CSV table of N, CA and C in Angstrom, one decimal:
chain,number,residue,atom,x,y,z
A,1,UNK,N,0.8,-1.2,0.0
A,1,UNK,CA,0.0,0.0,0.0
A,1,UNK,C,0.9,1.3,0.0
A,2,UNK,N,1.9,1.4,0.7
A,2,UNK,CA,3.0,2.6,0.8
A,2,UNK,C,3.9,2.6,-0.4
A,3,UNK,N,3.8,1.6,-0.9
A,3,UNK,CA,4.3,1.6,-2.3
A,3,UNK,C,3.5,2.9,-3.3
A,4,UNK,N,2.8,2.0,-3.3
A,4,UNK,CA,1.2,2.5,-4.5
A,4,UNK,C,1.3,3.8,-4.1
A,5,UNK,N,1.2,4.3,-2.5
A,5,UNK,CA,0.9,5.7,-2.5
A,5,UNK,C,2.2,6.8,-2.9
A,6,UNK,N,3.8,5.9,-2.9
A,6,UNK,CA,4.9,6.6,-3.3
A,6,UNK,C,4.5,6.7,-4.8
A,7,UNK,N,4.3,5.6,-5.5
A,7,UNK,CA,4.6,5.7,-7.0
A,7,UNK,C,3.2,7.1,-7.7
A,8,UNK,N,2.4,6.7,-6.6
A,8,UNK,CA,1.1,8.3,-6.9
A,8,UNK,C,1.8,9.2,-6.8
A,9,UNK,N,2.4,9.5,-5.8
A,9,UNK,CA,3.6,10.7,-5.6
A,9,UNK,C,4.1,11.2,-6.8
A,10,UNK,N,5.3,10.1,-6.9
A,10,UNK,CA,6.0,10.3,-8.5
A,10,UNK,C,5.3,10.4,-9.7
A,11,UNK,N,4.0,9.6,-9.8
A,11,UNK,CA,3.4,9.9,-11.6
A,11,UNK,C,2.8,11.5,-10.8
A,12,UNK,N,2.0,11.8,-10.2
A,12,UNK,CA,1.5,13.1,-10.7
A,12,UNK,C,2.8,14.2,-10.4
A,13,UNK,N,3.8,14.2,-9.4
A,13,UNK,CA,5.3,15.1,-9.7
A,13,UNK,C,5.6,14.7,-10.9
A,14,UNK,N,5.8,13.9,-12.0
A,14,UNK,CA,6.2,13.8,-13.0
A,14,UNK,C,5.0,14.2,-14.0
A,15,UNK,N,3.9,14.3,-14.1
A,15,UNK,CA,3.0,14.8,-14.7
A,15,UNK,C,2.9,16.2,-14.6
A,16,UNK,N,3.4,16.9,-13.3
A,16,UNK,CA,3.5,18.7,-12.6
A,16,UNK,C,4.7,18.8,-13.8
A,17,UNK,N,5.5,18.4,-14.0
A,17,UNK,CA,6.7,18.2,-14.9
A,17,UNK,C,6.7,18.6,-16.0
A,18,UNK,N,5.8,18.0,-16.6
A,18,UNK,CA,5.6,18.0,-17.9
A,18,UNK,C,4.8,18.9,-18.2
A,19,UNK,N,3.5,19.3,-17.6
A,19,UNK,CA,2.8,20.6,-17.8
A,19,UNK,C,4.0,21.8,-17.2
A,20,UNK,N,5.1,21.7,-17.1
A,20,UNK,CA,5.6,22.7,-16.2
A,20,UNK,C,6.4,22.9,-17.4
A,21,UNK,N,7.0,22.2,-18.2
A,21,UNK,CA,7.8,22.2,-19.6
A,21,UNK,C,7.0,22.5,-20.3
């Protein structure tokens, strides 16, 4: 479960990313 909630972390910071470029 603390996995799943890290890797949500990283896709939407990596989605902020990309709308940020």
């Amino acid at each position: 479960m603390l996995r799943q909630h890290r890797w949500n972390l990283v896709s939407s910071n990596t989605e902020a990313k990309k709308i940020e470029n």
